[in-house]
Short mmCIF file of C-alpha atoms (C1' of nucleotides) in Angstrom, two decimals:
data_model
loop_
_atom_site.label_atom_id
_atom_site.label_comp_id
_atom_site.label_asym_id
_atom_site.label_seq_id
_atom_site.Cartn_x
_atom_site.Cartn_y
_atom_site.Cartn_z
CA UNK A 1 11.99 20.37 24.68
CA UNK A 2 8.63 21.27 23.19
CA UNK A 3 8.49 18.49 20.64
CA UNK A 4 9.29 15.72 23.05
CA UNK A 5 6.35 13.60 21.93
CA UNK A 6 7.85 13.45 18.45
CA UNK A 7 11.23 12.19 19.56
CA UNK A 8 10.71 8.93 17.72
CA UNK A 9 9.32 10.76 14.74
CA UNK A 10 11.91 9.78 12.22
CA UNK A 11 10.90 6.17 12.66
CA UNK A 12 7.38 6.81 11.47
CA UNK A 13 8.81 6.82 8.00
CA UNK A 14 9.04 3.06 8.55
CA UNK A 15 5.30 2.96 9.24
CA UNK A 16 4.64 5.04 6.18
CA UNK A 17 6.92 2.75 4.23
CA UNK A 18 8.55 5.67 2.48
CA UNK A 19 11.71 3.81 1.51
CA UNK A 20 9.93 0.71 0.26
CA UNK A 21 7.35 2.85 -1.52
CA UNK A 22 10.12 4.74 -3.28
CA UNK A 23 11.75 1.50 -4.39
CA UNK A 24 8.43 0.06 -5.52
CA UNK A 25 7.58 3.14 -7.54
CA UNK A 26 10.93 3.08 -9.26
CA UNK A 27 10.55 -0.60 -10.05
CA UNK A 28 7.10 0.00 -11.48
CA UNK A 29 8.49 2.82 -13.59
CA UNK A 30 11.33 0.64 -14.83
CA UNK A 31 8.89 -2.12 -15.75
CA UNK A 32 6.78 0.33 -17.68
CA UNK A 33 9.74 1.77 -19.54
CA UNK A 34 10.62 -1.74 -20.65
CA UNK A 35 7.10 -2.24 -21.95
CA UNK A 36 6.15 -4.74 -19.23
CA UNK A 37 2.48 -4.50 -18.36
CA UNK A 38 2.54 -5.91 -14.86
CA UNK A 39 2.17 -4.34 -11.45
CA UNK A 40 4.78 -4.85 -8.76
CA UNK A 41 2.24 -6.78 -6.74
CA UNK A 42 1.67 -9.17 -9.63
CA UNK A 43 5.42 -9.41 -10.08
CA UNK A 44 5.91 -10.35 -6.44
CA UNK A 45 3.53 -13.27 -6.94
CA UNK A 46 5.29 -14.37 -10.13
CA UNK A 47 8.60 -14.05 -8.31
CA UNK A 48 7.63 -16.75 -5.83
CA UNK A 49 6.22 -18.97 -8.59
CA UNK A 50 9.49 -18.71 -10.52
CA UNK A 51 11.23 -20.01 -7.44
CA UNK A 52 8.66 -22.79 -7.05
CA UNK A 53 5.84 -23.32 -9.52
CA UNK A 54 2.31 -24.50 -8.79
CA UNK A 55 1.87 -23.26 -5.24
CA UNK A 56 -1.50 -23.16 -3.51
CA UNK A 57 -3.09 -19.77 -2.96
CA UNK A 58 -2.60 -20.18 0.78
CA UNK A 59 1.09 -20.83 0.24
CA UNK A 60 1.28 -17.67 -1.87
CA UNK A 61 -0.39 -15.80 1.00
CA UNK A 62 2.32 -16.96 3.35
CA UNK A 63 5.18 -16.21 1.01
CA UNK A 64 4.00 -12.81 -0.21
CA UNK A 65 2.65 -11.76 3.19
CA UNK A 66 -0.80 -11.01 1.83
CA UNK A 67 -4.22 -12.11 2.99
CA UNK A 68 -6.41 -14.54 1.10
CA UNK A 69 -8.70 -12.05 -0.62
CA UNK A 70 -5.69 -10.12 -1.91
CA UNK A 71 -4.23 -13.27 -3.43
CA UNK A 72 -7.59 -14.30 -4.87
CA UNK A 73 -7.83 -11.04 -6.76
CA UNK A 74 -4.17 -10.90 -7.79
CA UNK A 75 -4.55 -14.40 -9.24
CA UNK A 76 -7.81 -13.32 -10.94
CA UNK A 77 -5.94 -10.53 -12.71
CA UNK A 78 -2.90 -12.66 -13.50
CA UNK A 79 -5.22 -15.26 -14.97
CA UNK A 80 -6.95 -12.61 -17.13
CA UNK A 81 -3.51 -11.63 -18.43
CA UNK A 82 -2.77 -15.30 -19.16
CA UNK A 83 0.26 -15.34 -16.87
CA UNK A 84 -0.95 -18.03 -14.48
CA UNK A 85 -3.57 -20.76 -14.47
CA UNK A 86 -5.52 -22.22 -11.56
CA UNK A 87 -5.45 -26.00 -11.46
CA UNK A 88 -7.43 -28.10 -9.01
CA UNK A 89 -5.28 -30.16 -6.68
CA UNK A 90 -5.76 -33.89 -7.11
CA UNK A 91 -5.25 -34.71 -3.47
CA UNK A 92 -7.29 -31.93 -1.84
CA UNK A 93 -10.23 -30.53 -3.68
CA UNK A 94 -10.23 -27.33 -1.62
CA UNK A 95 -6.88 -26.33 -3.09
CA UNK A 96 -6.11 -24.39 -6.25
CA UNK A 97 -2.59 -24.84 -7.51
CA UNK A 98 -1.42 -21.68 -9.24
CA UNK A 99 0.88 -22.51 -12.15
CA UNK A 100 2.85 -20.30 -14.53
CA UNK A 101 2.05 -20.12 -18.23
CA UNK A 102 4.79 -20.12 -20.84
CA UNK A 103 4.28 -16.37 -21.27
CA UNK A 104 5.06 -15.84 -17.59
CA UNK A 105 8.09 -18.11 -17.73
CA UNK A 106 9.46 -15.98 -20.55
CA UNK A 107 9.19 -12.88 -18.40
CA UNK A 108 11.34 -14.18 -15.58
CA UNK A 109 14.81 -13.18 -16.68
CA UNK A 110 14.06 -9.69 -17.92
CA UNK A 111 11.98 -8.70 -14.90
CA UNK A 112 14.52 -10.02 -12.45
CA UNK A 113 17.23 -8.12 -14.28
CA UNK A 114 15.14 -4.97 -13.96
CA UNK A 115 14.54 -5.64 -10.27
CA UNK A 116 18.24 -6.15 -9.64
CA UNK A 117 19.05 -2.99 -11.55
CA UNK A 118 16.43 -1.12 -9.51
CA UNK A 119 17.94 -2.35 -6.26
CA UNK A 120 21.33 -1.22 -7.52
CA UNK A 121 19.94 2.25 -8.22
CA UNK A 122 18.39 2.33 -4.75
CA UNK A 123 21.50 1.19 -2.96
CA UNK A 124 24.07 3.52 -4.49
CA UNK A 125 26.34 4.66 -1.69
CA UNK A 126 25.15 2.02 0.76
CA UNK A 127 27.78 -0.38 2.07
CA UNK A 128 27.18 -4.10 2.13
CA UNK A 129 27.51 -4.26 5.88
CA UNK A 130 24.67 -1.80 6.38
CA UNK A 131 22.46 -3.75 3.98
CA UNK A 132 23.01 -6.80 6.15
CA UNK A 133 22.04 -4.77 9.20
CA UNK A 134 18.81 -3.61 7.51
CA UNK A 135 17.94 -7.18 6.61
CA UNK A 136 18.62 -8.30 10.16
CA UNK A 137 16.50 -5.52 11.71
CA UNK A 138 13.64 -6.15 9.25
CA UNK A 139 13.64 -9.82 10.12
CA UNK A 140 13.57 -9.01 13.83
CA UNK A 141 10.71 -6.50 13.40
CA UNK A 142 8.83 -9.04 11.34
CA UNK A 143 9.32 -11.75 13.95
CA UNK A 144 8.25 -9.39 16.73
CA UNK A 145 4.96 -8.54 15.06
CA UNK A 146 3.86 -11.69 13.30
CA UNK B 1 24.59 -22.09 -8.59
CA UNK B 2 21.11 -22.71 -9.98
CA UNK B 3 19.41 -19.79 -8.27
CA UNK B 4 21.90 -17.18 -9.29
CA UNK B 5 19.26 -14.88 -10.70
CA UNK B 6 17.65 -14.68 -7.26
CA UNK B 7 20.82 -13.76 -5.40
CA UNK B 8 19.39 -10.43 -4.31
CA UNK B 9 16.11 -12.07 -3.39
CA UNK B 10 16.06 -11.29 0.28
CA UNK B 11 16.06 -7.60 -0.54
CA UNK B 12 12.78 -7.81 -2.42
CA UNK B 13 11.14 -7.80 0.96
CA UNK B 14 12.05 -4.11 0.92
CA UNK B 15 10.09 -3.68 -2.31
CA UNK B 16 7.19 -5.58 -0.86
CA UNK B 17 7.42 -3.43 2.24
CA UNK B 18 6.95 -6.43 4.48
CA UNK B 19 8.47 -4.81 7.56
CA UNK B 20 6.64 -1.52 7.20
CA UNK B 21 3.41 -3.35 6.39
CA UNK B 22 3.77 -5.40 9.54
CA UNK B 23 4.33 -2.27 11.62
CA UNK B 24 1.42 -0.49 9.96
CA UNK B 25 -0.94 -3.40 10.58
CA UNK B 26 0.02 -3.56 14.21
CA UNK B 27 -0.46 0.18 14.61
CA UNK B 28 -3.89 -0.06 12.99
CA UNK B 29 -4.80 -2.89 15.32
CA UNK B 30 -3.61 -0.93 18.35
CA UNK B 31 -5.66 2.08 17.25
CA UNK B 32 -8.72 -0.09 16.88
CA UNK B 33 -8.26 -1.68 20.27
CA UNK B 34 -8.16 1.79 21.80
CA UNK B 35 -11.42 2.66 20.08
CA UNK B 36 -9.78 5.08 17.64
CA UNK B 37 -11.60 5.10 14.32
CA UNK B 38 -8.84 6.33 12.06
CA UNK B 39 -6.70 4.65 9.44
CA UNK B 40 -2.94 4.82 9.61
CA UNK B 41 -2.96 6.86 6.41
CA UNK B 42 -5.26 9.41 8.02
CA UNK B 43 -3.08 9.35 11.11
CA UNK B 44 0.04 10.07 9.07
CA UNK B 45 -1.66 13.21 7.73
CA UNK B 46 -2.75 14.30 11.20
CA UNK B 47 0.78 13.62 12.43
CA UNK B 48 2.20 16.28 10.12
CA UNK B 49 -0.57 18.73 11.01
CA UNK B 50 0.15 18.29 14.71
CA UNK B 51 3.71 19.31 13.98
CA UNK B 52 2.53 22.26 11.90
CA UNK B 53 -1.13 23.12 11.49
CA UNK B 54 -2.84 24.57 8.41
CA UNK B 55 -0.63 23.21 5.65
CA UNK B 56 -1.63 23.31 2.01
CA UNK B 57 -2.60 20.04 0.36
CA UNK B 58 0.52 20.23 -1.79
CA UNK B 59 2.68 20.59 1.32
CA UNK B 60 0.95 17.53 2.78
CA UNK B 61 1.78 15.68 -0.44
CA UNK B 62 5.44 16.51 0.02
CA UNK B 63 5.56 15.63 3.71
CA UNK B 64 3.56 12.40 3.54
CA UNK B 65 5.11 11.32 0.25
CA UNK B 66 1.74 10.92 -1.44
CA UNK B 67 0.40 12.25 -4.71
CA UNK B 68 -2.28 14.91 -5.00
CA UNK B 69 -5.31 12.68 -5.62
CA UNK B 70 -4.41 10.58 -2.59
CA UNK B 71 -4.28 13.66 -0.39
CA UNK B 72 -7.53 15.02 -1.85
CA UNK B 73 -9.35 11.87 -0.81
CA UNK B 74 -7.65 11.52 2.55
CA UNK B 75 -8.67 15.10 3.33
CA UNK B 76 -12.20 14.35 2.05
CA UNK B 77 -12.49 11.52 4.53
CA UNK B 78 -10.85 13.40 7.38
CA UNK B 79 -13.27 16.26 6.76
CA UNK B 80 -16.24 13.87 6.85
CA UNK B 81 -15.00 12.68 10.22
CA UNK B 82 -14.72 16.30 11.38
CA UNK B 83 -11.00 15.98 12.07
CA UNK B 84 -9.79 18.66 9.64
CA UNK B 85 -11.31 21.57 7.79
CA UNK B 86 -10.34 23.05 4.43
CA UNK B 87 -9.88 26.83 4.52
CA UNK B 88 -9.21 28.96 1.47
CA UNK B 89 -5.89 30.75 1.58
CA UNK B 90 -6.23 34.51 1.64
CA UNK B 91 -3.11 35.12 -0.43
CA UNK B 92 -3.54 32.45 -3.11
CA UNK B 93 -7.00 31.35 -4.07
CA UNK B 94 -5.72 28.10 -5.57
CA UNK B 95 -4.64 26.89 -2.16
CA UNK B 96 -6.62 25.02 0.49
CA UNK B 97 -5.16 25.24 3.95
CA UNK B 98 -5.94 22.09 5.88
CA UNK B 99 -6.46 22.86 9.57
CA UNK B 100 -7.10 20.62 12.56
CA UNK B 101 -10.37 20.66 14.47
CA UNK B 102 -10.45 20.55 18.25
CA UNK B 103 -11.45 16.89 18.04
CA UNK B 104 -8.27 16.13 16.12
CA UNK B 105 -6.13 18.14 18.52
CA UNK B 106 -7.46 16.04 21.36
CA UNK B 107 -6.38 12.87 19.61
CA UNK B 108 -2.73 13.84 19.34
CA UNK B 109 -1.32 12.63 22.63
CA UNK B 110 -3.08 9.28 22.79
CA UNK B 111 -2.32 8.33 19.20
CA UNK B 112 1.31 9.29 19.49
CA UNK B 113 1.56 7.25 22.67
CA UNK B 114 0.11 4.28 20.78
CA UNK B 115 2.52 4.82 17.88
CA UNK B 116 5.49 4.95 20.26
CA UNK B 117 4.29 1.83 22.01
CA UNK B 118 3.88 0.12 18.63
CA UNK B 119 7.43 1.03 17.62
CA UNK B 120 8.62 -0.36 20.96
CA UNK B 121 6.83 -3.63 20.24
CA UNK B 122 8.37 -3.73 16.77
CA UNK B 123 11.88 -2.98 17.94
CA UNK B 124 12.19 -5.48 20.79
CA UNK B 125 15.65 -6.98 20.59
CA UNK B 126 16.97 -4.37 18.16
CA UNK B 127 19.90 -2.29 19.33
CA UNK B 128 19.93 1.46 19.01
CA UNK B 129 22.96 1.41 16.77
CA UNK B 130 21.20 -0.79 14.21
CA UNK B 131 18.16 1.48 14.25
CA UNK B 132 20.44 4.36 13.36
CA UNK B 133 21.86 2.30 10.50
CA UNK B 134 18.37 1.55 9.18
CA UNK B 135 17.46 5.22 9.30
CA UNK B 136 20.67 6.12 7.50
CA UNK B 137 20.15 3.51 4.75
CA UNK B 138 16.49 4.51 4.29
CA UNK B 139 17.49 8.12 3.89
CA UNK B 140 20.12 7.17 1.33
CA UNK B 141 17.67 5.00 -0.63
CA UNK B 142 15.15 7.77 -0.54
CA UNK B 143 17.69 10.33 -1.79
CA UNK B 144 18.82 7.97 -4.53
CA UNK B 145 15.33 7.50 -5.91
CA UNK B 146 13.56 10.80 -5.44
"C1'" DT C 1 -20.10 -42.82 11.80
"C1'" DG C 2 -21.30 -38.24 12.20
"C1'" DA C 3 -21.29 -33.61 14.25
"C1'" DA C 4 -17.92 -29.94 15.27
"C1'" DA C 5 -13.98 -27.63 14.12
"C1'" DT C 6 -10.53 -26.41 10.79
"C1'" DT C 7 -8.78 -25.10 6.31
"C1'" DA C 8 -8.97 -23.18 1.30
"C1'" DG C 9 -10.86 -20.10 -1.35
"C1'" DT C 10 -14.43 -16.34 -2.77
"C1'" DT C 11 -17.33 -12.20 -2.34
"C1'" DG C 12 -18.81 -7.61 -0.58
"C1'" DC C 13 -17.65 -3.29 1.38
"C1'" DA C 14 -14.66 0.65 2.63
"C1'" DT C 15 -10.22 2.85 2.10
"C1'" DA C 16 -6.24 3.93 -0.46
"C1'" DA C 17 -2.80 3.92 -4.36
"C1'" DC C 18 -1.25 5.56 -9.28
"C1'" DT C 19 -2.13 7.58 -13.85
"C1'" DA C 20 -4.20 10.69 -16.82
"C1'" DA C 21 -7.15 14.28 -17.83
"C1'" DC C 22 -9.45 18.11 -16.16
"C1'" DT C 23 -10.58 23.19 -13.91
"C1'" DA C 24 -9.07 27.29 -11.77
"C1'" DT C 25 -5.75 30.52 -10.31
"C1'" DA C 26 -1.21 32.65 -10.54
"C1'" DT C 27 3.13 33.93 -12.73
"C1'" DG C 28 6.37 35.15 -16.57
"C1'" DC C 29 7.40 37.51 -20.32
"C1'" DC C 30 6.85 39.84 -24.77
"C1'" DG D 1 -2.41 43.87 -21.37
"C1'" DG D 2 -2.48 39.28 -22.83
"C1'" DC D 3 -0.88 34.76 -24.11
"C1'" DA D 4 1.98 30.79 -22.56
"C1'" DT D 5 3.35 28.29 -18.77
"C1'" DA D 6 3.28 26.60 -14.19
"C1'" DT D 7 0.94 25.39 -9.90
"C1'" DA D 8 -3.10 23.77 -6.70
"C1'" DG D 9 -6.58 20.91 -6.44
"C1'" DT D 10 -10.39 17.59 -8.26
"C1'" DT D 11 -12.37 13.70 -10.85
"C1'" DA D 12 -12.47 9.18 -13.23
"C1'" DG D 13 -10.79 4.56 -13.92
"C1'" DT D 14 -8.02 0.51 -12.55
"C1'" DT D 15 -5.59 -2.08 -9.11
"C1'" DA D 16 -4.73 -3.30 -4.47
"C1'" DT D 17 -5.48 -3.81 0.73
"C1'" DG D 18 -7.97 -5.13 5.11
"C1'" DC D 19 -11.89 -7.03 7.36
"C1'" DA D 20 -16.00 -9.78 7.82
"C1'" DA D 21 -18.99 -13.06 6.23
"C1'" DC D 22 -19.65 -16.71 3.31
"C1'" DT D 23 -19.27 -21.74 0.75
"C1'" DA D 24 -17.08 -26.04 0.16
"C1'" DA D 25 -13.99 -29.65 1.42
"C1'" DT D 26 -11.33 -31.95 4.98
"C1'" DT D 27 -10.00 -33.43 9.51
"C1'" DT D 28 -10.87 -34.47 14.43
"C1'" DC D 29 -12.69 -37.06 17.76
"C1'" DA D 30 -16.39 -38.68 20.76
#
DNA sequence: TGAAATTAGTTGCATAACTAACTATATGCC
DNA sequence: GGCATATAGTTAGTTATGCAACTAATTTCA
C-alpha cells in the first residue's frame, strides 16, 4: 500500500476545520444578506453575553475559547460599533465587565434565528442520533486536548 | 422554557470550530516542540503536495478549501522558506505549478508522524465507529453547504 | 507588613482569513 | 480575426489568531 502514511488522511479535514469553516462561511453570508454588519467572531461573543450579560473579558475567553488578546480586540471592535460597553468592576479594579448595549440586545432574536436556520441548512440529511455522536466526540476531543 | 432560543446552542461550537481549533493548536505545538518551523496552514498545503506534487494554485485552493488570495500568500511564505517553488506551466501561461523542494520532501515523514500522533492524542477514548460517524456527518455538512 | 507570585487586561509582531478590485492569459463565438 | 467572457493569479484593506512581553491590581505568605 503505497500511501500507507496517509491512512488517517481523511481526519485531517478536522484539523483544517473544513466542516466548521463551511458552516461559518454560510452563517456570515446569511448575516450579510440580512443586512447585519457583524462578523461571526463578534456574534459568538454577543451570543455568550445574551446568555449572561456583563461578563469579564477573562470569562469571555473561557467561554469562547479564545485567548486574551483576541478578546481584547474583539471587544475593541464591538465597542466601536456600539454593541458592547466596558465597565470597570466595583469589586476588582483589574476587571472590565463587558455589557451589551440596547442595540446589541435588539439583534439577539434575528441573529439567533439566522444561526438556527444556518444549522438547519447544514444538517439536512443528518439524523439526530449522529448529531449527538458528533457532539459527544467533539467534547471528548476537547477534553483530551485542553 | 426561558432559553428556548438557545436550544441549538451546543452546536454553535461547530461554528466556532472549537474542536478543530483545539486539534490545530496541539498540532502546532507538537510541530514546534520537534523544531519544525511551519504553520499548520503551510503544512496543510504541503500535505496535498506530498500526495501529488506540482499542483496549480487553483487546484490547491480546491483541495485545501481556501480562496485564491490565501493560497497566494501561503505560497509566498512557503517559497521564502524554500519549501516550494513556483514554476510556470508550459501549456497555460496563466498557471503557476507549485512544486516541492528537496527540503520539503524531507519533512514529509516526520510531520505526518506528528500529525498521526496528534490525532491519536485527540481521539483517546473515542471509538472507531463514532469517528466514522463524525466523518460521515462532516461530509454531509460539507456537501450541503458547498 | 511587604516582597513574590498570580491574575486581568493591553500592545506589538507575524501569519492568515475574506472581499473586492485588479492584471494577464485563454477560450468561445460571431 | 476580434470582441466578450471566463479563468489564474496578485494586491489592498479590514478583521482575526497566536505568542511574547508588558502594566496594573490583587492575593499569598513568610
